[in-house]
Amino acid sequence: MAFLSKASCKLNYLRDRLAERAVRALPASTMTVTCRRPVVSFTFDDVPCTALSAGARILEEYGVRGTFYIAGGLLNQVEPDRNMISVQGCHELAEAGHELGCHTFGHEIVHTLSGRALRENLDRNGALLDTFERPVKKRNFAYPYNQGSLWHRQLIADRYQTARGGGDRINRGTVNRGFLWGMEIRQPEQDALALVRQIDEVVKNPGWLIFFTHDVSDTPTPYGCTPSTFSTLVRYAVSSNCLVLPVRDALEHVRG
Ligand SMILES: [Zn+2]
């Protein structure tokens, strides 16, 4: 039995990797990243309370702003290892000039939904985000679990300016606008801190480095980091003369 479950784990892993390669290989829409000055975006998925109380505050200390990909159904949720942002918290982010992006309503994996269910889901989340800030024509999106969808790629490309996955790479040259590369800030802490080297890379050869993380806490989950490390990364990006911008504003600079 152990052998079988190990084999099925491996098969699932291979299936997911193949699906990701297919989504990347067949973009619905591309864009060209050409920038003279390196651009760095700090983004948060799901948005635990500490992304506001520590993450947003640290960005503000350095005079910059970030992108927060909200899943409306997670608001106010209390999870075993984290509490999620409140309605009031979303208002605070918007008032401070941060960008609110979409992360589906209930954190569903996009490729598990039908086209109709996905449209309804995204409409619902978009309507909620419109209550926090002035409605915008097209927001930015991040895929739950970084899992894109071959089937829905056109729908996502039509609705959003960009959609971000993972992959731990810097965006340069021709990139898939519906599946941008994201660089994860996560545990172990020394790996998170070593991401300053990625900032060196984007300075050496300018492109668009999009970081993403979750909680910013002294006792981080595996998917977050400490305030000290987050602060180090933001300070390093700012002092390296990178443009540190939310995704919405970065777009004006990375397209030449
Ligand atoms: Zn997520």
PDB file of C-alpha atoms and ligand atoms in Angstrom:
ATOM      1  CA  MET A   1       0.000   0.000   0.000  1.00  0.00           C
ATOM      2  CA  ALA A   2       2.814   2.360   0.935  1.00  0.00           C
ATOM      3  CA  PHE A   3       4.362   1.676  -2.451  1.00  0.00           C
ATOM      4  CA  LEU A   4       1.076   2.434  -4.211  1.00  0.00           C
ATOM      5  CA  SER A   5       0.517   5.714  -2.368  1.00  0.00           C
ATOM      6  CA  LYS A   6       4.106   6.733  -3.018  1.00  0.00           C
ATOM      7  CA  ALA A   7       3.628   5.927  -6.700  1.00  0.00           C
ATOM      8  CA  SER A   8       0.389   7.921  -6.886  1.00  0.00           C
ATOM      9  CA  CYS A   9       2.062  10.874  -5.150  1.00  0.00           C
ATOM     10  CA  LYS A  10       4.795  10.748  -7.742  1.00  0.00           C
ATOM     11  CA  LEU A  11       2.231  10.522 -10.556  1.00  0.00           C
ATOM     12  CA  ASN A  12       0.297  13.508  -9.188  1.00  0.00           C
ATOM     13  CA  TYR A  13       3.539  15.466  -8.950  1.00  0.00           C
ATOM     14  CA  LEU A  14       4.458  14.621 -12.552  1.00  0.00           C
ATOM     15  CA  ARG A  15       0.942  15.467 -13.744  1.00  0.00           C
ATOM     16  CA  ASP A  16       1.108  18.888 -12.029  1.00  0.00           C
ATOM     17  CA  ARG A  17       4.569  19.631 -13.468  1.00  0.00           C
ATOM     18  CA  LEU A  18       3.444  18.645 -16.977  1.00  0.00           C
ATOM     19  CA  ALA A  19       0.321  20.785 -16.627  1.00  0.00           C
ATOM     20  CA  GLU A  20       2.445  23.738 -15.511  1.00  0.00           C
ATOM     21  CA  ARG A  21       4.794  23.314 -18.452  1.00  0.00           C
ATOM     22  CA  ALA A  22       1.822  23.184 -20.820  1.00  0.00           C
ATOM     23  CA  VAL A  23       0.319  26.386 -19.351  1.00  0.00           C
ATOM     24  CA  ARG A  24       3.677  28.127 -19.677  1.00  0.00           C
ATOM     25  CA  ALA A  25       4.287  26.846 -23.188  1.00  0.00           C
ATOM     26  CA  LEU A  26       0.890  27.968 -24.530  1.00  0.00           C
ATOM     27  CA  PRO A  27       0.294  31.516 -23.311  1.00  0.00           C
ATOM     28  CA  ALA A  28      -2.980  33.265 -24.137  1.00  0.00           C
ATOM     29  CA  SER A  29      -1.127  36.576 -24.055  1.00  0.00           C
ATOM     30  CA  THR A  30       2.508  37.598 -23.705  1.00  0.00           C
ATOM     31  CA  MET A  31       4.218  40.828 -22.761  1.00  0.00           C
ATOM     32  CA  THR A  32       7.780  42.003 -23.094  1.00  0.00           C
ATOM     33  CA  VAL A  33       9.659  43.011 -19.977  1.00  0.00           C
ATOM     34  CA  THR A  34      12.337  45.510 -20.906  1.00  0.00           C
ATOM     35  CA  CYS A  35      13.368  47.938 -18.212  1.00  0.00           C
ATOM     36  CA  ARG A  36      16.473  50.021 -17.720  1.00  0.00           C
ATOM     37  CA  ARG A  37      15.985  50.118 -13.981  1.00  0.00           C
ATOM     38  CA  PRO A  38      15.360  46.898 -12.059  1.00  0.00           C
ATOM     39  CA  VAL A  39      11.821  46.553 -10.719  1.00  0.00           C
ATOM     40  CA  VAL A  40      10.888  44.616  -7.573  1.00  0.00           C
ATOM     41  CA  SER A  41       7.335  43.922  -6.372  1.00  0.00           C
ATOM     42  CA  PHE A  42       6.493  42.571  -2.919  1.00  0.00           C
ATOM     43  CA  THR A  43       3.220  40.647  -2.975  1.00  0.00           C
ATOM     44  CA  PHE A  44       1.185  38.671  -0.441  1.00  0.00           C
ATOM     45  CA  ASP A  45      -1.194  35.791  -1.105  1.00  0.00           C
ATOM     46  CA  ASP A  46      -4.304  34.879   0.979  1.00  0.00           C
ATOM     47  CA  VAL A  47      -3.409  37.748   3.253  1.00  0.00           C
ATOM     48  CA  PRO A  48      -3.022  36.794   6.890  1.00  0.00           C
ATOM     49  CA  CYS A  49      -3.390  39.653   9.432  1.00  0.00           C
ATOM     50  CA  THR A  50       0.386  39.890   9.843  1.00  0.00           C
ATOM     51  CA  ALA A  51       0.809  40.730   6.151  1.00  0.00           C
ATOM     52  CA  LEU A  52      -0.926  43.993   7.108  1.00  0.00           C
ATOM     53  CA  SER A  53       0.326  44.544  10.665  1.00  0.00           C
ATOM     54  CA  ALA A  54       3.971  43.763   9.805  1.00  0.00           C
ATOM     55  CA  GLY A  55       4.335  43.376   6.004  1.00  0.00           C
ATOM     56  CA  ALA A  56       2.469  46.518   4.902  1.00  0.00           C
ATOM     57  CA  ARG A  57       3.915  48.572   7.755  1.00  0.00           C
ATOM     58  CA  ILE A  58       7.499  47.622   6.820  1.00  0.00           C
ATOM     59  CA  LEU A  59       6.877  48.560   3.167  1.00  0.00           C
ATOM     60  CA  GLU A  60       5.435  51.895   4.321  1.00  0.00           C
ATOM     61  CA  GLU A  61       8.494  52.569   6.518  1.00  0.00           C
ATOM     62  CA  TYR A  62      10.565  52.488   3.332  1.00  0.00           C
ATOM     63  CA  GLY A  63       8.041  54.637   1.465  1.00  0.00           C
ATOM     64  CA  VAL A  64       6.903  51.870  -0.880  1.00  0.00           C
ATOM     65  CA  ARG A  65       3.717  49.831  -1.400  1.00  0.00           C
ATOM     66  CA  GLY A  66       2.825  46.219  -2.156  1.00  0.00           C
ATOM     67  CA  THR A  67       0.176  44.036  -3.769  1.00  0.00           C
ATOM     68  CA  PHE A  68      -2.173  41.957  -1.609  1.00  0.00           C
ATOM     69  CA  TYR A  69      -4.024  39.139  -3.381  1.00  0.00           C
ATOM     70  CA  ILE A  70      -7.263  38.753  -1.443  1.00  0.00           C
ATOM     71  CA  ALA A  71      -9.575  35.716  -1.404  1.00  0.00           C
ATOM     72  CA  GLY A  72     -12.811  37.194  -0.046  1.00  0.00           C
ATOM     73  CA  GLY A  73     -14.019  33.921   1.441  1.00  0.00           C
ATOM     74  CA  LEU A  74     -10.985  33.807   3.725  1.00  0.00           C
ATOM     75  CA  LEU A  75     -11.674  37.180   5.389  1.00  0.00           C
ATOM     76  CA  ASN A  76     -11.822  36.915   9.199  1.00  0.00           C
ATOM     77  CA  GLN A  77     -11.062  33.181   9.104  1.00  0.00           C
ATOM     78  CA  VAL A  78      -9.232  31.731  12.078  1.00  0.00           C
ATOM     79  CA  GLU A  79      -6.958  28.907  10.960  1.00  0.00           C
ATOM     80  CA  PRO A  80      -4.847  26.693  13.236  1.00  0.00           C
ATOM     81  CA  ASP A  81      -1.638  28.602  12.486  1.00  0.00           C
ATOM     82  CA  ARG A  82      -2.825  32.001  11.269  1.00  0.00           C
ATOM     83  CA  ASN A  83      -5.653  34.546  11.419  1.00  0.00           C
ATOM     84  CA  MET A  84      -6.792  36.102   8.184  1.00  0.00           C
ATOM     85  CA  ILE A  85      -7.260  39.778   7.402  1.00  0.00           C
ATOM     86  CA  SER A  86     -10.578  41.478   8.239  1.00  0.00           C
ATOM     87  CA  VAL A  87     -12.834  43.759   6.208  1.00  0.00           C
ATOM     88  CA  GLN A  88     -11.403  46.690   8.167  1.00  0.00           C
ATOM     89  CA  GLY A  89      -7.878  45.467   7.360  1.00  0.00           C
ATOM     90  CA  CYS A  90      -8.658  45.498   3.623  1.00  0.00           C
ATOM     91  CA  HIS A  91      -9.911  49.084   3.936  1.00  0.00           C
ATOM     92  CA  GLU A  92      -6.671  50.017   5.719  1.00  0.00           C
ATOM     93  CA  LEU A  93      -4.542  48.495   2.955  1.00  0.00           C
ATOM     94  CA  ALA A  94      -6.429  50.365   0.251  1.00  0.00           C
ATOM     95  CA  GLU A  95      -6.346  53.658   2.169  1.00  0.00           C
ATOM     96  CA  ALA A  96      -2.576  53.339   2.625  1.00  0.00           C
ATOM     97  CA  GLY A  97      -2.183  53.046  -1.162  1.00  0.00           C
ATOM     98  CA  HIS A  98      -1.478  49.331  -1.420  1.00  0.00           C
ATOM     99  CA  GLU A  99      -2.944  47.368  -4.306  1.00  0.00           C
ATOM    100  CA  LEU A 100      -5.672  44.776  -3.780  1.00  0.00           C
ATOM    101  CA  GLY A 101      -5.483  41.891  -6.232  1.00  0.00           C
ATOM    102  CA  CYS A 102      -7.681  38.838  -6.764  1.00  0.00           C
ATOM    103  CA  HIS A 103      -6.897  35.312  -5.535  1.00  0.00           C
ATOM    104  CA  THR A 104     -10.317  33.696  -6.340  1.00  0.00           C
ATOM    105  CA  PHE A 105     -13.098  33.973  -3.764  1.00  0.00           C
ATOM    106  CA  GLY A 106     -12.571  30.806  -1.771  1.00  0.00           C
ATOM    107  CA  HIS A 107      -8.968  29.991  -2.716  1.00  0.00           C
ATOM    108  CA  GLU A 108     -10.119  27.430  -5.273  1.00  0.00           C
ATOM    109  CA  ILE A 109      -7.600  25.869  -7.648  1.00  0.00           C
ATOM    110  CA  VAL A 110      -8.562  27.516 -10.924  1.00  0.00           C
ATOM    111  CA  HIS A 111      -8.397  24.404 -13.097  1.00  0.00           C
ATOM    112  CA  THR A 112     -10.875  22.550 -10.871  1.00  0.00           C
ATOM    113  CA  LEU A 113     -13.701  25.009 -11.719  1.00  0.00           C
ATOM    114  CA  SER A 114     -15.933  25.064 -14.795  1.00  0.00           C
ATOM    115  CA  GLY A 115     -15.829  28.213 -16.905  1.00  0.00           C
ATOM    116  CA  ARG A 116     -19.152  29.367 -15.492  1.00  0.00           C
ATOM    117  CA  ALA A 117     -18.177  28.646 -11.891  1.00  0.00           C
ATOM    118  CA  LEU A 118     -14.886  30.482 -12.373  1.00  0.00           C
ATOM    119  CA  ARG A 119     -16.577  33.549 -13.879  1.00  0.00           C
ATOM    120  CA  GLU A 120     -19.083  33.684 -11.016  1.00  0.00           C
ATOM    121  CA  ASN A 121     -16.305  33.187  -8.495  1.00  0.00           C
ATOM    122  CA  LEU A 122     -14.179  35.998  -9.951  1.00  0.00           C
ATOM    123  CA  ASP A 123     -17.184  38.330 -10.265  1.00  0.00           C
ATOM    124  CA  ARG A 124     -17.940  37.754  -6.594  1.00  0.00           C
ATOM    125  CA  ASN A 125     -14.407  38.484  -5.476  1.00  0.00           C
ATOM    126  CA  GLY A 126     -14.136  41.502  -7.773  1.00  0.00           C
ATOM    127  CA  ALA A 127     -17.387  42.973  -6.395  1.00  0.00           C
ATOM    128  CA  LEU A 128     -16.025  42.598  -2.876  1.00  0.00           C
ATOM    129  CA  LEU A 129     -12.713  44.272  -3.774  1.00  0.00           C
ATOM    130  CA  ASP A 130     -14.697  47.150  -5.302  1.00  0.00           C
ATOM    131  CA  THR A 131     -16.116  47.872  -1.833  1.00  0.00           C
ATOM    132  CA  PHE A 132     -12.605  48.567  -0.500  1.00  0.00           C
ATOM    133  CA  GLU A 133     -11.267  50.807  -3.229  1.00  0.00           C
ATOM    134  CA  ARG A 134     -12.392  52.637  -6.313  1.00  0.00           C
ATOM    135  CA  PRO A 135     -13.420  50.055  -8.935  1.00  0.00           C
ATOM    136  CA  VAL A 136     -10.716  49.483 -11.527  1.00  0.00           C
ATOM    137  CA  LYS A 137     -11.220  48.081 -15.005  1.00  0.00           C
ATOM    138  CA  LYS A 138      -8.706  45.271 -14.676  1.00  0.00           C
ATOM    139  CA  ARG A 139      -7.035  44.089 -11.529  1.00  0.00           C
ATOM    140  CA  ASN A 140      -4.105  41.730 -11.124  1.00  0.00           C
ATOM    141  CA  PHE A 141      -4.489  38.097 -10.145  1.00  0.00           C
ATOM    142  CA  ALA A 142      -2.475  35.406  -8.385  1.00  0.00           C
ATOM    143  CA  TYR A 143      -3.268  31.701  -8.768  1.00  0.00           C
ATOM    144  CA  PRO A 144      -4.089  29.807  -5.566  1.00  0.00           C
ATOM    145  CA  TYR A 145      -1.325  27.203  -5.058  1.00  0.00           C
ATOM    146  CA  ASN A 146       0.380  28.822  -8.079  1.00  0.00           C
ATOM    147  CA  GLN A 147      -1.570  26.430 -10.287  1.00  0.00           C
ATOM    148  CA  GLY A 148      -2.486  27.835 -13.683  1.00  0.00           C
ATOM    149  CA  SER A 149      -5.042  26.454 -16.104  1.00  0.00           C
ATOM    150  CA  LEU A 150      -4.643  25.586 -19.746  1.00  0.00           C
ATOM    151  CA  TRP A 151      -8.399  25.538 -20.223  1.00  0.00           C
ATOM    152  CA  HIS A 152      -9.086  28.918 -18.563  1.00  0.00           C
ATOM    153  CA  ARG A 153      -5.989  30.773 -19.722  1.00  0.00           C
ATOM    154  CA  GLN A 154      -7.888  33.029 -22.116  1.00  0.00           C
ATOM    155  CA  LEU A 155     -10.528  33.877 -19.509  1.00  0.00           C
ATOM    156  CA  ILE A 156      -7.829  34.910 -17.016  1.00  0.00           C
ATOM    157  CA  ALA A 157      -5.844  36.855 -19.626  1.00  0.00           C
ATOM    158  CA  ASP A 158      -9.009  38.740 -20.667  1.00  0.00           C
ATOM    159  CA  ARG A 159     -10.038  39.657 -17.127  1.00  0.00           C
ATOM    160  CA  TYR A 160      -6.752  40.658 -15.565  1.00  0.00           C
ATOM    161  CA  GLN A 161      -3.761  42.770 -16.435  1.00  0.00           C
ATOM    162  CA  THR A 162      -1.520  39.998 -15.160  1.00  0.00           C
ATOM    163  CA  ALA A 163      -1.763  36.661 -13.370  1.00  0.00           C
ATOM    164  CA  ARG A 164       1.119  35.438 -11.216  1.00  0.00           C
ATOM    165  CA  GLY A 165       2.269  31.923 -10.440  1.00  0.00           C
ATOM    166  CA  GLY A 166       5.452  30.682  -8.760  1.00  0.00           C
ATOM    167  CA  GLY A 167       8.517  29.144 -10.377  1.00  0.00           C
ATOM    168  CA  ASP A 168      11.169  31.214  -8.569  1.00  0.00           C
ATOM    169  CA  ARG A 169      12.422  33.111 -11.588  1.00  0.00           C
ATOM    170  CA  ILE A 170      12.845  36.752 -12.598  1.00  0.00           C
ATOM    171  CA  ASN A 171      10.591  38.059 -15.402  1.00  0.00           C
ATOM    172  CA  ARG A 172      12.671  39.182 -18.377  1.00  0.00           C
ATOM    173  CA  GLY A 173      12.092  39.451 -22.111  1.00  0.00           C
ATOM    174  CA  THR A 174       8.945  37.810 -23.455  1.00  0.00           C
ATOM    175  CA  VAL A 175       6.867  36.474 -20.577  1.00  0.00           C
ATOM    176  CA  ASN A 176       3.433  34.914 -20.241  1.00  0.00           C
ATOM    177  CA  ARG A 177       1.245  37.764 -18.999  1.00  0.00           C
ATOM    178  CA  GLY A 178      -1.236  35.183 -17.698  1.00  0.00           C
ATOM    179  CA  PHE A 179       1.388  33.260 -15.755  1.00  0.00           C
ATOM    180  CA  LEU A 180       4.145  35.561 -14.553  1.00  0.00           C
ATOM    181  CA  TRP A 181       7.027  34.137 -12.578  1.00  0.00           C
ATOM    182  CA  GLY A 182       6.934  34.678  -8.810  1.00  0.00           C
ATOM    183  CA  MET A 183       9.756  34.198  -6.282  1.00  0.00           C
ATOM    184  CA  GLU A 184       8.617  32.803  -2.946  1.00  0.00           C
ATOM    185  CA  ILE A 185       9.805  34.158   0.410  1.00  0.00           C
ATOM    186  CA  ARG A 186       9.353  31.164   2.708  1.00  0.00           C
ATOM    187  CA  GLN A 187      11.021  29.043   5.363  1.00  0.00           C
ATOM    188  CA  PRO A 188      13.713  28.128   6.240  1.00  0.00           C
ATOM    189  CA  GLU A 189      14.641  31.639   7.318  1.00  0.00           C
ATOM    190  CA  GLN A 190      18.206  31.486   5.965  1.00  0.00           C
ATOM    191  CA  ASP A 191      16.794  30.697   2.489  1.00  0.00           C
ATOM    192  CA  ALA A 192      14.456  33.680   2.761  1.00  0.00           C
ATOM    193  CA  LEU A 193      17.366  35.915   3.749  1.00  0.00           C
ATOM    194  CA  ALA A 194      19.499  34.544   0.878  1.00  0.00           C
ATOM    195  CA  LEU A 195      16.977  36.074  -1.545  1.00  0.00           C
ATOM    196  CA  VAL A 196      19.054  39.279  -1.383  1.00  0.00           C
ATOM    197  CA  ARG A 197      21.151  37.481  -4.032  1.00  0.00           C
ATOM    198  CA  GLN A 198      18.114  37.543  -6.345  1.00  0.00           C
ATOM    199  CA  ILE A 199      17.962  41.307  -5.853  1.00  0.00           C
ATOM    200  CA  ASP A 200      21.650  41.424  -6.867  1.00  0.00           C
ATOM    201  CA  GLU A 201      20.703  39.402  -9.970  1.00  0.00           C
ATOM    202  CA  VAL A 202      17.921  41.759 -11.020  1.00  0.00           C
ATOM    203  CA  VAL A 203      20.236  44.751 -10.498  1.00  0.00           C
ATOM    204  CA  LYS A 204      22.960  43.121 -12.629  1.00  0.00           C
ATOM    205  CA  ASN A 205      20.537  42.268 -15.430  1.00  0.00           C
ATOM    206  CA  PRO A 206      17.401  44.406 -15.070  1.00  0.00           C
ATOM    207  CA  GLY A 207      14.025  42.686 -15.152  1.00  0.00           C
ATOM    208  CA  TRP A 208      10.999  42.360 -12.916  1.00  0.00           C
ATOM    209  CA  LEU A 209      11.382  40.386  -9.706  1.00  0.00           C
ATOM    210  CA  ILE A 210       8.034  39.604  -8.100  1.00  0.00           C
ATOM    211  CA  PHE A 211       8.350  38.295  -4.565  1.00  0.00           C
ATOM    212  CA  PHE A 212       5.432  36.608  -2.867  1.00  0.00           C
ATOM    213  CA  THR A 213       4.886  35.466   0.690  1.00  0.00           C
ATOM    214  CA  HIS A 214       2.089  34.984   3.217  1.00  0.00           C
ATOM    215  CA  ASP A 215       2.516  35.786   6.934  1.00  0.00           C
ATOM    216  CA  VAL A 216       5.205  38.077   8.351  1.00  0.00           C
ATOM    217  CA  SER A 217       5.576  36.890  11.901  1.00  0.00           C
ATOM    218  CA  ASP A 218       8.153  36.116  14.582  1.00  0.00           C
ATOM    219  CA  THR A 219       6.771  32.578  14.468  1.00  0.00           C
ATOM    220  CA  PRO A 220       6.183  32.232  10.716  1.00  0.00           C
ATOM    221  CA  THR A 221       4.356  29.376   9.003  1.00  0.00           C
ATOM    222  CA  PRO A 222       6.428  27.467   6.404  1.00  0.00           C
ATOM    223  CA  TYR A 223       5.018  29.918   3.824  1.00  0.00           C
ATOM    224  CA  GLY A 224       6.075  33.149   5.504  1.00  0.00           C
ATOM    225  CA  CYS A 225       9.050  34.880   7.083  1.00  0.00           C
ATOM    226  CA  THR A 226       9.988  37.030  10.077  1.00  0.00           C
ATOM    227  CA  PRO A 227       9.589  40.832  10.108  1.00  0.00           C
ATOM    228  CA  SER A 228      13.375  41.104  10.398  1.00  0.00           C
ATOM    229  CA  THR A 229      13.981  39.165   7.172  1.00  0.00           C
ATOM    230  CA  PHE A 230      11.178  40.914   5.324  1.00  0.00           C
ATOM    231  CA  SER A 231      12.583  44.273   6.391  1.00  0.00           C
ATOM    232  CA  THR A 232      16.063  43.251   5.211  1.00  0.00           C
ATOM    233  CA  LEU A 233      14.742  42.337   1.755  1.00  0.00           C
ATOM    234  CA  VAL A 234      12.770  45.579   1.367  1.00  0.00           C
ATOM    235  CA  ARG A 235      15.700  47.707   2.590  1.00  0.00           C
ATOM    236  CA  TYR A 236      18.088  45.872   0.260  1.00  0.00           C
ATOM    237  CA  ALA A 237      15.828  46.374  -2.770  1.00  0.00           C
ATOM    238  CA  VAL A 238      15.325  50.076  -2.011  1.00  0.00           C
ATOM    239  CA  SER A 239      19.007  50.741  -1.288  1.00  0.00           C
ATOM    240  CA  SER A 240      20.047  48.835  -4.450  1.00  0.00           C
ATOM    241  CA  ASN A 241      18.197  51.500  -6.436  1.00  0.00           C
ATOM    242  CA  CYS A 242      15.433  49.151  -7.563  1.00  0.00           C
ATOM    243  CA  LEU A 243      12.014  50.592  -8.305  1.00  0.00           C
ATOM    244  CA  VAL A 244       9.873  48.939  -5.633  1.00  0.00           C
ATOM    245  CA  LEU A 245       6.288  49.029  -6.862  1.00  0.00           C
ATOM    246  CA  PRO A 246       2.986  47.189  -6.586  1.00  0.00           C
ATOM    247  CA  VAL A 247       2.244  45.068  -9.668  1.00  0.00           C
ATOM    248  CA  ARG A 248      -0.264  47.650 -10.991  1.00  0.00           C
ATOM    249  CA  ASP A 249       2.416  50.398 -11.038  1.00  0.00           C
ATOM    250  CA  ALA A 250       5.314  48.139 -12.021  1.00  0.00           C
ATOM    251  CA  LEU A 251       3.520  47.446 -15.294  1.00  0.00           C
ATOM    252  CA  GLU A 252       4.047  51.055 -16.387  1.00  0.00           C
ATOM    253  CA  HIS A 253       7.809  50.637 -16.017  1.00  0.00           C
ATOM    254  CA  VAL A 254       8.563  47.118 -17.143  1.00  0.00           C
ATOM    255  CA  ARG A 255       7.129  47.504 -20.632  1.00  0.00           C
ATOM    256  CA  GLY A 256       9.962  49.788 -21.738  1.00  0.00           C
TER     257      GLY A 256
HETATM  258 ZN    ZN B   1      -3.013  31.349  -1.767  1.00  0.00          ZN
END
